[in-house]
Amino acid sequence: MARVLIIGCGGVASVAIHKCCQNSEVFEEIMIASRTVSKCDALKEKLEGKTKTKISTAKVDADKVEEVVALIKEFKPDAVLNLALPYQDLTIMDACVECKVPYIDTANYEAEDTNDPKWRAVYEKRCKELGFSAYFDYSWQWAYMDRFKQAGITGILGTGFDPGVTSVFTAYALKHYFDEIHTIDILDCNGGDHGYPFATNFNPEINLREVSAPGSYWEDGHWVEIPAMSIKREYDFEGVGMKDMYLLHHEEIESLAKNIPGVKRIRFFMTFGQSYLTHMKCLENVGMLSTVPIEFQGQQIVPIQFLKALLPDPASLGPRTVGKTNIGCIYTGVKDGKEKCIYIYNVCDHQECYKEVESQAISYTTGVPAMIGTMMVVTGLWNRPGVYTVEEFDPDPYMEALNKWGLPWKVVENPVLVD
Ligand code: NDP
């Protein structure tokens, strides 16, 4: 039924592509295009013969709008699913506008070079105006609203798990359980153990930049920023047990604050073990998390990119990771004049994911919603010219698809709250 161009062929893309191939009725034909075409070819070879989906591959540098445009013109997809890095969001969106093709991604735009003076001026103005200092925010992509409307195309921002499913959970809670939601606590727990002293579960550069940044939350109409890892709580997660979790800045807080009327507070917590935190602090202290190039033996190197080369490839963690993830949201609010509280979450098992698609649960919980978000667009269920985050659409078909495609969820009334 649909032809989809998938850009990127890393951990998340590999799961999304497996899931598209399980869903051949919708994904009749896909093209996998990435910087390193050999990875695309290897995946194609693995999947061909086991799926009715027709697969082709191509090499593309998605930093170059003209290369993406040329590929879109050649393949003529019904939608482009961007599973490269957040650095490529804007160039791929530009190409989609030019070719009038819908756009879907899982992470909001982040500048690769945070020392670029042009980017820095906009960033510093935004830090002052909005009050949070993360390198990523939605303003860059929301600025495409009119261009997407004029082109008559839908843009879906952030259909991974968080952001993504957590925002769909919120739309679902608002539709079926609340008249008004007052507080949202997003809890992201990874109880998996890969046996390495230190490794990241997805792209190390993106992951370490996110985790080492100051935390922030939304309260009473404004951002409150705190030093990195300075708010810690404990929570007892189903399938995992008691874990320490830390308040982080996270992108869906920004869109939910805008789209959930009457919300008073939104926080995001992620679990980390002590070993991860100690390694990260040490690497940060010696400058290994820096994105500023340094001169080394006559060559320019970016410390965090060098570190990435040393760390285990997230895609290689699959076979050795055991345990579960538990990601969801706790909502408080009112329904029919009465106070109410619910928790919606998914528990996912690393080894089960590996058995199914040869990936650990972090890539799985992102890749499955990426396929589902794309399915919503190409089947016409979510079709609205402009640029939107997932909570702005009807959550019901997406929630149904989560149950069908491997991420079943639960609603629990009156859960234990986070202090
Ligand atoms: P990986 O690093 O594993 O994969 C990234 C892929 O993009 C690689 O195939 C890489 O190619 C390709 N790529 C990078 N630059 C370019 C370029 N200029 N042109 C073409 N291809 C390029 O990352 P992940 O799979 O872990 O993450 C993918 C996305 O998912 C990221 O944006 C990440 O932020 C997001 N994410 C979202 C989550 C959510 O819940 N919403 C959770 C986890 C991740 P090469 O092989 O040559 O390096």
Tab-separated table of C-alpha atoms and ligand atoms in Angstrom:
chain	number	residue	atom	x	y	z
A	1	MET	CA	0.000	0.000	0.000
A	2	ALA	CA	2.742	2.523	0.872
A	3	ARG	CA	6.310	3.297	-0.131
A	4	VAL	CA	8.472	4.703	2.639
A	5	LEU	CA	11.990	6.106	2.524
A	6	ILE	CA	13.798	5.358	5.798
A	7	ILE	CA	16.918	7.442	6.424
A	8	GLY	CA	19.493	6.019	8.840
A	9	CYS	CA	20.374	2.398	9.485
A	10	GLY	CA	21.464	2.322	13.135
A	11	GLY	CA	19.952	0.664	16.215
A	12	VAL	CA	16.528	2.303	16.073
A	13	ALA	CA	16.204	2.107	12.285
A	14	SER	CA	17.014	-1.589	12.315
A	15	VAL	CA	14.034	-2.288	14.611
A	16	ALA	CA	11.696	0.031	12.682
A	17	ILE	CA	12.704	-1.697	9.436
A	18	HIS	CA	12.119	-5.170	10.934
A	19	LYS	CA	8.668	-3.993	12.073
A	20	CYS	CA	7.821	-2.478	8.655
A	21	CYS	CA	8.739	-5.842	7.145
A	22	GLN	CA	6.386	-7.605	9.577
A	23	ASN	CA	3.686	-5.174	8.454
A	24	SER	CA	3.933	-5.660	4.680
A	25	GLU	CA	0.264	-4.921	4.132
A	26	VAL	CA	0.988	-1.297	4.987
A	27	PHE	CA	4.683	-1.108	4.056
A	28	GLU	CA	4.649	-2.556	0.586
A	29	GLU	CA	7.979	-1.069	-0.367
A	30	ILE	CA	10.770	0.566	1.634
A	31	MET	CA	14.067	2.141	0.745
A	32	ILE	CA	16.782	2.100	3.416
A	33	ALA	CA	19.178	4.984	2.820
A	34	SER	CA	22.076	5.939	5.022
A	35	ARG	CA	25.601	7.279	5.118
A	36	THR	CA	27.144	3.795	5.237
A	37	VAL	CA	25.286	1.861	2.555
A	38	SER	CA	26.912	-1.472	3.502
A	39	LYS	CA	24.824	-1.486	6.705
A	40	CYS	CA	21.654	-0.980	4.632
A	41	ASP	CA	22.661	-3.794	2.270
A	42	ALA	CA	23.408	-6.153	5.177
A	43	LEU	CA	19.986	-5.523	6.699
A	44	LYS	CA	18.270	-5.946	3.349
A	45	GLU	CA	20.030	-9.278	2.890
A	46	LYS	CA	18.957	-10.433	6.352
A	47	LEU	CA	15.299	-9.564	5.779
A	48	GLU	CA	14.772	-10.493	2.157
A	49	GLY	CA	12.941	-13.763	1.645
A	50	LYS	CA	11.313	-13.429	5.094
A	51	THR	CA	9.004	-10.550	4.176
A	52	LYS	CA	6.659	-9.468	1.417
A	53	THR	CA	7.967	-5.898	1.745
A	54	LYS	CA	10.144	-4.967	-1.204
A	55	ILE	CA	13.450	-3.473	-0.006
A	56	SER	CA	15.938	-1.301	-1.829
A	57	THR	CA	18.951	0.578	-0.473
A	58	ALA	CA	20.857	3.754	-1.248
A	59	LYS	CA	23.700	5.851	-0.002
A	60	VAL	CA	22.780	9.339	1.169
A	61	ASP	CA	24.416	12.117	3.108
A	62	ALA	CA	21.358	13.581	4.796
A	63	ASP	CA	23.275	16.712	5.771
A	64	LYS	CA	22.914	17.661	2.122
A	65	VAL	CA	19.385	18.711	1.171
A	66	GLU	CA	20.076	18.174	-2.532
A	67	GLU	CA	21.047	14.509	-1.959
A	68	VAL	CA	17.836	13.817	-0.023
A	69	VAL	CA	15.776	15.645	-2.675
A	70	ALA	CA	17.376	13.583	-5.452
A	71	LEU	CA	16.639	10.357	-3.593
A	72	ILE	CA	13.014	11.333	-2.927
A	73	LYS	CA	12.555	12.228	-6.595
A	74	GLU	CA	13.985	8.872	-7.632
A	75	PHE	CA	12.103	6.660	-5.139
A	76	LYS	CA	8.860	8.700	-4.904
A	77	PRO	CA	7.928	7.678	-1.363
A	78	ASP	CA	4.594	8.376	0.352
A	79	ALA	CA	6.523	9.442	3.469
A	80	VAL	CA	10.072	9.882	4.757
A	81	LEU	CA	10.956	8.380	8.137
A	82	ASN	CA	14.030	10.092	9.563
A	83	LEU	CA	15.976	7.705	11.810
A	84	ALA	CA	19.368	9.309	11.307
A	85	LEU	CA	20.512	11.703	14.024
A	86	PRO	CA	18.767	14.853	15.299
A	87	TYR	CA	21.461	16.826	13.428
A	88	GLN	CA	19.790	15.883	10.133
A	89	ASP	CA	16.211	16.873	11.046
A	90	LEU	CA	16.177	20.237	9.287
A	91	THR	CA	17.875	19.187	6.064
A	92	ILE	CA	15.472	16.244	5.710
A	93	MET	CA	12.488	18.515	6.485
A	94	ASP	CA	13.704	20.960	3.823
A	95	ALA	CA	13.824	18.135	1.287
A	96	CYS	CA	10.324	16.950	2.284
A	97	VAL	CA	8.917	20.457	1.787
A	98	GLU	CA	10.590	20.766	-1.587
A	99	CYS	CA	9.209	17.401	-2.735
A	100	LYS	CA	5.859	17.707	-0.870
A	101	VAL	CA	6.287	14.428	1.014
A	102	PRO	CA	5.208	13.824	4.673
A	103	TYR	CA	7.975	13.731	7.302
A	104	ILE	CA	8.291	11.662	10.507
A	105	ASP	CA	11.061	11.576	13.140
A	106	THR	CA	11.845	10.460	16.698
A	107	ALA	CA	14.002	13.239	18.152
A	108	ASN	CA	13.977	17.011	17.907
A	109	TYR	CA	16.609	19.059	16.160
A	110	GLU	CA	19.963	19.477	17.816
A	111	ALA	CA	22.881	21.381	16.287
A	112	GLU	CA	25.990	19.309	15.687
A	113	ASP	CA	28.267	22.314	16.005
A	114	THR	CA	27.220	24.171	19.134
A	115	ASN	CA	29.992	26.711	18.547
A	116	ASP	CA	28.512	27.958	15.284
A	117	PRO	CA	27.972	31.668	16.096
A	118	LYS	CA	24.743	31.873	14.067
A	119	TRP	CA	23.196	28.942	15.946
A	120	ARG	CA	24.632	30.139	19.268
A	121	ALA	CA	22.962	33.577	18.981
A	122	VAL	CA	19.516	31.966	18.536
A	123	TYR	CA	20.252	29.460	21.312
A	124	GLU	CA	21.329	32.075	23.828
A	125	LYS	CA	18.265	34.201	23.125
A	126	ARG	CA	16.050	31.133	23.649
A	127	CYS	CA	17.836	30.222	26.921
A	128	LYS	CA	17.062	33.702	28.254
A	129	GLU	CA	13.483	33.809	26.994
A	130	LEU	CA	12.375	30.288	27.901
A	131	GLY	CA	14.650	29.488	30.847
A	132	PHE	CA	16.138	26.107	29.914
A	133	SER	CA	19.575	25.543	28.449
A	134	ALA	CA	19.324	22.172	26.655
A	135	TYR	CA	20.888	22.208	23.201
A	136	PHE	CA	17.699	20.845	21.656
A	137	ASP	CA	14.248	22.393	21.511
A	138	TYR	CA	11.227	22.364	19.222
A	139	SER	CA	11.456	25.961	17.995
A	140	TRP	CA	13.574	25.017	14.959
A	141	GLN	CA	11.066	22.460	13.732
A	142	TRP	CA	7.895	24.280	14.768
A	143	ALA	CA	9.155	27.086	12.545
A	144	TYR	CA	8.298	24.820	9.564
A	145	MET	CA	4.550	24.946	10.349
A	146	ASP	CA	3.598	27.307	7.522
A	147	ARG	CA	5.894	25.700	4.974
A	148	PHE	CA	4.396	22.260	5.709
A	149	LYS	CA	0.877	23.710	5.511
A	150	GLN	CA	1.620	25.379	2.198
A	151	ALA	CA	3.116	22.149	0.846
A	152	GLY	CA	0.015	20.290	2.114
A	153	ILE	CA	2.121	17.747	4.026
A	154	THR	CA	1.982	16.297	7.550
A	155	GLY	CA	5.062	16.423	9.770
A	156	ILE	CA	5.125	14.197	12.865
A	157	LEU	CA	7.802	15.124	15.382
A	158	GLY	CA	9.020	12.638	17.953
A	159	THR	CA	7.378	9.247	17.495
A	160	GLY	CA	9.805	7.157	19.545
A	161	PHE	CA	8.973	6.061	23.089
A	162	ASP	CA	9.963	9.189	24.921
A	163	PRO	CA	9.141	11.436	23.197
A	164	GLY	CA	6.443	9.578	21.369
A	165	VAL	CA	4.504	6.939	23.231
A	166	THR	CA	4.657	8.976	26.470
A	167	SER	CA	2.879	11.835	24.665
A	168	VAL	CA	0.312	9.482	23.108
A	169	PHE	CA	-0.292	8.063	26.626
A	170	THR	CA	-0.976	11.646	27.716
A	171	ALA	CA	-3.478	12.282	24.918
A	172	TYR	CA	-5.144	8.954	25.793
A	173	ALA	CA	-5.319	9.806	29.506
A	174	LEU	CA	-6.880	13.155	28.676
A	175	LYS	CA	-9.371	11.625	26.252
A	176	HIS	CA	-10.531	8.743	28.437
A	177	TYR	CA	-9.664	9.435	32.094
A	178	PHE	CA	-9.528	13.156	32.883
A	179	ASP	CA	-11.332	16.436	32.336
A	180	GLU	CA	-8.093	18.158	33.241
A	181	ILE	CA	-4.589	16.803	33.855
A	182	HIS	CA	-2.684	18.697	36.540
A	183	THR	CA	0.619	16.845	36.871
A	184	ILE	CA	2.586	14.498	34.629
A	185	ASP	CA	5.575	12.475	35.810
A	186	ILE	CA	7.282	10.610	32.978
A	187	LEU	CA	9.311	7.690	34.354
A	188	ASP	CA	11.879	6.007	32.111
A	189	CYS	CA	13.386	2.958	33.742
A	190	ASN	CA	15.932	0.686	32.131
A	191	GLY	CA	16.545	-2.319	34.352
A	192	GLY	CA	18.725	-3.954	31.702
A	193	ASP	CA	22.245	-5.199	32.378
A	194	HIS	CA	24.687	-5.542	29.444
A	195	GLY	CA	27.630	-6.602	31.591
A	196	TYR	CA	29.955	-3.766	30.489
A	197	PRO	CA	31.233	-1.293	33.101
A	198	PHE	CA	30.054	1.515	30.797
A	199	ALA	CA	28.074	1.664	27.559
A	200	THR	CA	25.150	3.686	26.247
A	201	ASN	CA	21.961	2.120	24.952
A	202	PHE	CA	21.624	4.422	21.993
A	203	ASN	CA	23.903	6.776	20.100
A	204	PRO	CA	26.542	7.690	22.755
A	205	GLU	CA	26.968	11.252	21.532
A	206	ILE	CA	23.249	12.072	21.751
A	207	ASN	CA	22.794	10.091	24.967
A	208	LEU	CA	25.725	11.603	26.881
A	209	ARG	CA	24.904	15.131	25.796
A	210	GLU	CA	21.343	14.679	27.057
A	211	VAL	CA	22.308	13.149	30.385
A	212	SER	CA	25.157	15.497	31.298
A	213	ALA	CA	23.056	18.631	30.694
A	214	PRO	CA	21.229	20.526	33.488
A	215	GLY	CA	17.837	19.056	34.413
A	216	SER	CA	14.630	21.040	34.155
A	217	TYR	CA	10.901	20.737	34.682
A	218	TRP	CA	7.800	22.741	33.928
A	219	GLU	CA	5.881	24.252	36.830
A	220	ASP	CA	3.140	26.879	36.964
A	221	GLY	CA	3.762	28.182	33.467
A	222	HIS	CA	7.546	28.331	33.465
A	223	TRP	CA	10.732	26.220	33.362
A	224	VAL	CA	12.701	25.477	36.516
A	225	GLU	CA	16.303	24.513	35.762
A	226	ILE	CA	18.480	22.528	38.188
A	227	PRO	CA	22.087	21.275	38.114
A	228	ALA	CA	22.514	17.931	36.310
A	229	MET	CA	21.460	14.918	38.416
A	230	SER	CA	20.609	17.048	41.466
A	231	ILE	CA	17.067	15.701	41.993
A	232	LYS	CA	16.989	12.011	42.805
A	233	ARG	CA	14.014	9.793	43.689
A	234	GLU	CA	13.459	6.072	44.180
A	235	TYR	CA	10.642	4.142	42.542
A	236	ASP	CA	9.541	0.529	42.569
A	237	PHE	CA	8.990	-0.437	38.915
A	238	GLU	CA	6.948	-3.457	37.867
A	239	GLY	CA	9.233	-6.007	36.231
A	240	VAL	CA	12.378	-4.260	37.458
A	241	GLY	CA	12.116	-3.428	41.173
A	242	MET	CA	13.417	-0.491	43.177
A	243	LYS	CA	15.613	1.932	41.196
A	244	ASP	CA	17.209	5.343	41.678
A	245	MET	CA	15.991	7.859	39.115
A	246	TYR	CA	17.073	11.405	38.325
A	247	LEU	CA	15.230	14.409	36.983
A	248	LEU	CA	16.333	15.313	33.445
A	249	HIS	CA	15.296	17.854	30.863
A	250	HIS	CA	13.403	16.056	28.106
A	251	GLU	CA	11.893	17.271	24.883
A	252	GLU	CA	8.291	16.163	25.343
A	253	ILE	CA	7.957	18.439	28.395
A	254	GLU	CA	8.095	21.373	25.986
A	255	SER	CA	5.329	20.173	23.678
A	256	LEU	CA	3.108	18.800	26.459
A	257	ALA	CA	3.314	22.125	28.322
A	258	LYS	CA	1.991	23.764	25.158
A	259	ASN	CA	-0.640	21.189	24.248
A	260	ILE	CA	-2.144	19.969	27.532
A	261	PRO	CA	-4.466	22.709	28.785
A	262	GLY	CA	-4.351	23.372	32.541
A	263	VAL	CA	-1.239	21.249	33.233
A	264	LYS	CA	0.578	22.600	36.287
A	265	ARG	CA	3.715	20.490	36.464
A	266	ILE	CA	5.597	18.128	34.118
A	267	ARG	CA	8.718	16.246	35.174
A	268	PHE	CA	10.849	13.572	33.521
A	269	PHE	CA	12.879	10.993	35.459
A	270	MET	CA	15.342	8.430	34.140
A	271	THR	CA	16.967	5.604	36.091
A	272	PHE	CA	20.768	5.325	36.231
A	273	GLY	CA	23.032	2.962	38.113
A	274	GLN	CA	25.922	4.305	40.170
A	275	SER	CA	28.541	2.852	37.808
A	276	TYR	CA	27.079	4.735	34.824
A	277	LEU	CA	27.031	8.017	36.752
A	278	THR	CA	30.582	7.636	38.075
A	279	HIS	CA	31.940	6.887	34.599
A	280	MET	CA	30.027	9.771	33.074
A	281	LYS	CA	31.226	12.267	35.697
A	282	CYS	CA	34.796	11.156	35.247
A	283	LEU	CA	34.605	11.389	31.430
A	284	GLU	CA	33.024	14.828	31.752
A	285	ASN	CA	35.698	16.003	34.198
A	286	VAL	CA	38.510	15.042	31.835
A	287	GLY	CA	36.817	16.715	28.854
A	288	MET	CA	35.785	13.583	26.947
A	289	LEU	CA	32.175	14.751	26.575
A	290	SER	CA	33.196	17.946	24.802
A	291	THR	CA	31.953	18.621	21.278
A	292	VAL	CA	34.666	21.214	20.651
A	293	PRO	CA	37.344	19.883	18.273
A	294	ILE	CA	40.898	19.671	19.634
A	295	GLU	CA	44.215	19.309	17.854
A	296	PHE	CA	45.748	15.856	18.429
A	297	GLN	CA	48.954	14.787	16.701
A	298	GLY	CA	48.327	17.039	13.753
A	299	GLN	CA	44.693	16.063	13.446
A	300	GLN	CA	41.430	17.654	14.620
A	301	ILE	CA	39.337	15.352	16.794
A	302	VAL	CA	36.052	15.892	18.621
A	303	PRO	CA	36.442	14.300	22.080
A	304	ILE	CA	32.889	12.907	22.315
A	305	GLN	CA	33.167	11.412	18.822
A	306	PHE	CA	36.453	9.781	19.773
A	307	LEU	CA	34.774	8.406	22.907
A	308	LYS	CA	31.962	7.047	20.729
A	309	ALA	CA	34.538	5.114	18.723
A	310	LEU	CA	35.855	3.524	21.935
A	311	LEU	CA	32.525	2.574	23.498
A	312	PRO	CA	30.602	-0.570	22.572
A	313	ASP	CA	28.323	-0.033	19.578
A	314	PRO	CA	24.779	0.178	21.045
A	315	ALA	CA	23.658	-2.218	18.304
A	316	SER	CA	26.030	-4.844	19.739
A	317	LEU	CA	24.427	-4.813	23.205
A	318	GLY	CA	21.409	-6.847	22.144
A	319	PRO	CA	22.659	-10.389	22.709
A	320	ARG	CA	24.157	-9.590	26.122
A	321	THR	CA	21.480	-7.374	27.687
A	322	VAL	CA	19.145	-9.030	30.169
A	323	GLY	CA	16.312	-7.533	32.210
A	324	LYS	CA	13.414	-5.245	31.434
A	325	THR	CA	12.507	-1.654	30.699
A	326	ASN	CA	9.477	0.025	32.203
A	327	ILE	CA	8.506	3.387	30.695
A	328	GLY	CA	5.328	5.292	31.396
A	329	CYS	CA	3.587	8.297	32.883
A	330	ILE	CA	1.799	9.036	36.141
A	331	TYR	CA	-1.029	11.551	35.822
A	332	THR	CA	-2.987	13.407	38.477
A	333	GLY	CA	-5.966	15.601	37.714
A	334	VAL	CA	-9.744	15.773	37.932
A	335	LYS	CA	-12.646	13.905	36.376
A	336	ASP	CA	-16.257	14.886	37.062
A	337	GLY	CA	-15.090	17.165	39.851
A	338	LYS	CA	-13.170	14.377	41.647
A	339	GLU	CA	-9.421	14.040	42.024
A	340	LYS	CA	-7.957	11.139	40.095
A	341	CYS	CA	-4.593	9.508	39.502
A	342	ILE	CA	-3.476	6.900	36.948
A	343	TYR	CA	-0.245	5.342	35.675
A	344	ILE	CA	0.086	4.132	32.065
A	345	TYR	CA	3.204	2.123	31.241
A	346	ASN	CA	4.804	-0.557	29.130
A	347	VAL	CA	7.192	-3.254	30.345
A	348	CYS	CA	9.552	-4.614	27.706
A	349	ASP	CA	12.022	-7.491	28.017
A	350	HIS	CA	15.481	-7.047	26.471
A	351	GLN	CA	15.920	-10.719	25.595
A	352	GLU	CA	12.430	-11.049	24.092
A	353	CYS	CA	13.248	-8.083	21.839
A	354	TYR	CA	16.515	-9.686	20.861
A	355	LYS	CA	14.798	-12.946	19.973
A	356	GLU	CA	12.328	-11.096	17.769
A	357	VAL	CA	14.444	-8.483	15.980
A	358	GLU	CA	18.032	-8.919	17.238
A	359	SER	CA	18.008	-5.660	19.221
A	360	GLN	CA	17.863	-4.648	22.849
A	361	ALA	CA	14.742	-3.028	24.302
A	362	ILE	CA	15.883	0.614	24.030
A	363	SER	CA	16.086	0.426	20.249
A	364	TYR	CA	12.940	-1.749	20.227
A	365	THR	CA	10.839	0.668	22.283
A	366	THR	CA	11.860	3.469	19.885
A	367	GLY	CA	11.758	1.591	16.572
A	368	VAL	CA	8.271	0.119	17.063
A	369	PRO	CA	6.619	3.549	17.650
A	370	ALA	CA	8.583	4.949	14.704
A	371	MET	CA	6.936	2.331	12.486
A	372	ILE	CA	3.526	3.000	14.103
A	373	GLY	CA	3.771	6.790	13.670
A	374	THR	CA	4.657	6.272	10.004
A	375	MET	CA	1.741	3.856	9.632
A	376	MET	CA	-0.612	6.515	11.106
A	377	VAL	CA	0.502	8.927	8.371
A	378	VAL	CA	0.585	6.646	5.335
A	379	THR	CA	-2.800	5.082	6.158
A	380	GLY	CA	-4.294	8.585	6.457
A	381	LEU	CA	-5.348	8.140	10.116
A	382	TRP	CA	-3.128	11.066	11.106
A	383	ASN	CA	-3.232	13.534	8.287
A	384	ARG	CA	-3.072	17.272	8.955
A	385	PRO	CA	-0.846	19.618	6.964
A	386	GLY	CA	1.617	21.289	9.309
A	387	VAL	CA	4.148	20.171	11.911
A	388	TYR	CA	2.847	18.441	15.040
A	389	THR	CA	3.857	16.350	18.019
A	390	VAL	CA	2.013	13.088	18.575
A	391	GLU	CA	-0.268	14.214	21.426
A	392	GLU	CA	-2.032	16.469	18.902
A	393	PHE	CA	-3.690	13.509	17.137
A	394	ASP	CA	-6.307	10.913	18.101
A	395	PRO	CA	-4.408	8.499	20.389
A	396	ASP	CA	-6.789	5.528	20.018
A	397	PRO	CA	-5.503	3.917	16.793
A	398	TYR	CA	-1.898	4.390	17.945
A	399	MET	CA	-2.634	2.815	21.357
A	400	GLU	CA	-4.283	-0.126	19.619
A	401	ALA	CA	-1.255	-0.499	17.350
A	402	LEU	CA	1.114	-0.530	20.360
A	403	ASN	CA	-0.727	-3.577	21.698
A	404	LYS	CA	-0.645	-5.268	18.314
A	405	TRP	CA	2.978	-4.555	17.386
A	406	GLY	CA	4.853	-5.516	20.553
A	407	LEU	CA	4.501	-2.758	23.143
A	408	PRO	CA	1.417	-3.642	25.214
A	409	TRP	CA	0.524	-1.131	27.903
A	410	LYS	CA	-1.352	-1.112	31.174
A	411	VAL	CA	-3.431	1.458	33.033
A	412	VAL	CA	-3.183	1.314	36.834
A	413	GLU	CA	-5.449	3.459	39.017
A	414	ASN	CA	-4.093	5.092	42.193
A	415	PRO	CA	-0.397	4.205	41.755
A	416	VAL	CA	2.335	5.191	44.213
A	417	LEU	CA	3.195	8.808	43.409
A	418	VAL	CA	6.677	10.336	43.091
A	419	ASP	CA	7.457	12.914	45.834
B	1	NDP	P1	22.661	5.261	15.572
B	1	NDP	O1	23.874	6.085	15.775
B	1	NDP	O2	22.664	3.817	15.907
B	1	NDP	O3	22.185	5.386	14.032
B	1	NDP	C1	22.183	6.598	13.339
B	1	NDP	C2	22.150	6.282	11.871
B	1	NDP	O4	22.079	7.507	11.144
B	1	NDP	C3	23.386	5.546	11.378
B	1	NDP	O5	22.993	4.579	10.457
B	1	NDP	C4	24.191	6.646	10.711
B	1	NDP	O6	25.015	6.222	9.680
B	1	NDP	C5	23.070	7.485	10.132
B	1	NDP	N1	23.529	8.830	9.836
B	1	NDP	C6	24.209	9.675	10.650
B	1	NDP	N2	24.492	10.805	9.989
B	1	NDP	C7	23.988	10.676	8.745
B	1	NDP	C8	23.972	11.492	7.609
B	1	NDP	N3	24.528	12.688	7.583
B	1	NDP	N4	23.358	11.019	6.498
B	1	NDP	C9	22.790	9.804	6.471
B	1	NDP	N5	22.774	8.974	7.526
B	1	NDP	C10	23.370	9.409	8.651
B	1	NDP	O7	21.483	6.021	16.342
B	1	NDP	P2	20.147	5.373	16.967
B	1	NDP	O8	19.572	4.409	16.010
B	1	NDP	O9	20.448	4.979	18.355
B	1	NDP	O10	19.209	6.671	17.042
B	1	NDP	C11	18.496	7.113	15.891
B	1	NDP	C12	17.596	8.280	16.285
B	1	NDP	O11	16.657	7.874	17.257
B	1	NDP	C13	18.365	9.459	16.910
B	1	NDP	O12	17.821	10.652	16.393
B	1	NDP	C14	18.049	9.349	18.384
B	1	NDP	O13	18.105	10.591	19.032
B	1	NDP	C15	16.613	8.840	18.306
B	1	NDP	N6	16.146	8.177	19.540
B	1	NDP	C16	14.887	8.503	19.994
B	1	NDP	C17	14.391	7.918	21.140
B	1	NDP	C18	12.992	8.196	21.578
B	1	NDP	O14	12.485	7.471	22.431
B	1	NDP	N7	12.288	9.174	21.038
B	1	NDP	C19	15.180	6.970	21.941
B	1	NDP	C20	16.449	6.608	21.311
B	1	NDP	C21	16.912	7.230	20.180
B	1	NDP	P3	26.473	5.528	9.932
B	1	NDP	O15	26.168	4.090	10.025
B	1	NDP	O16	27.280	5.911	8.760
B	1	NDP	O17	26.996	6.121	11.231
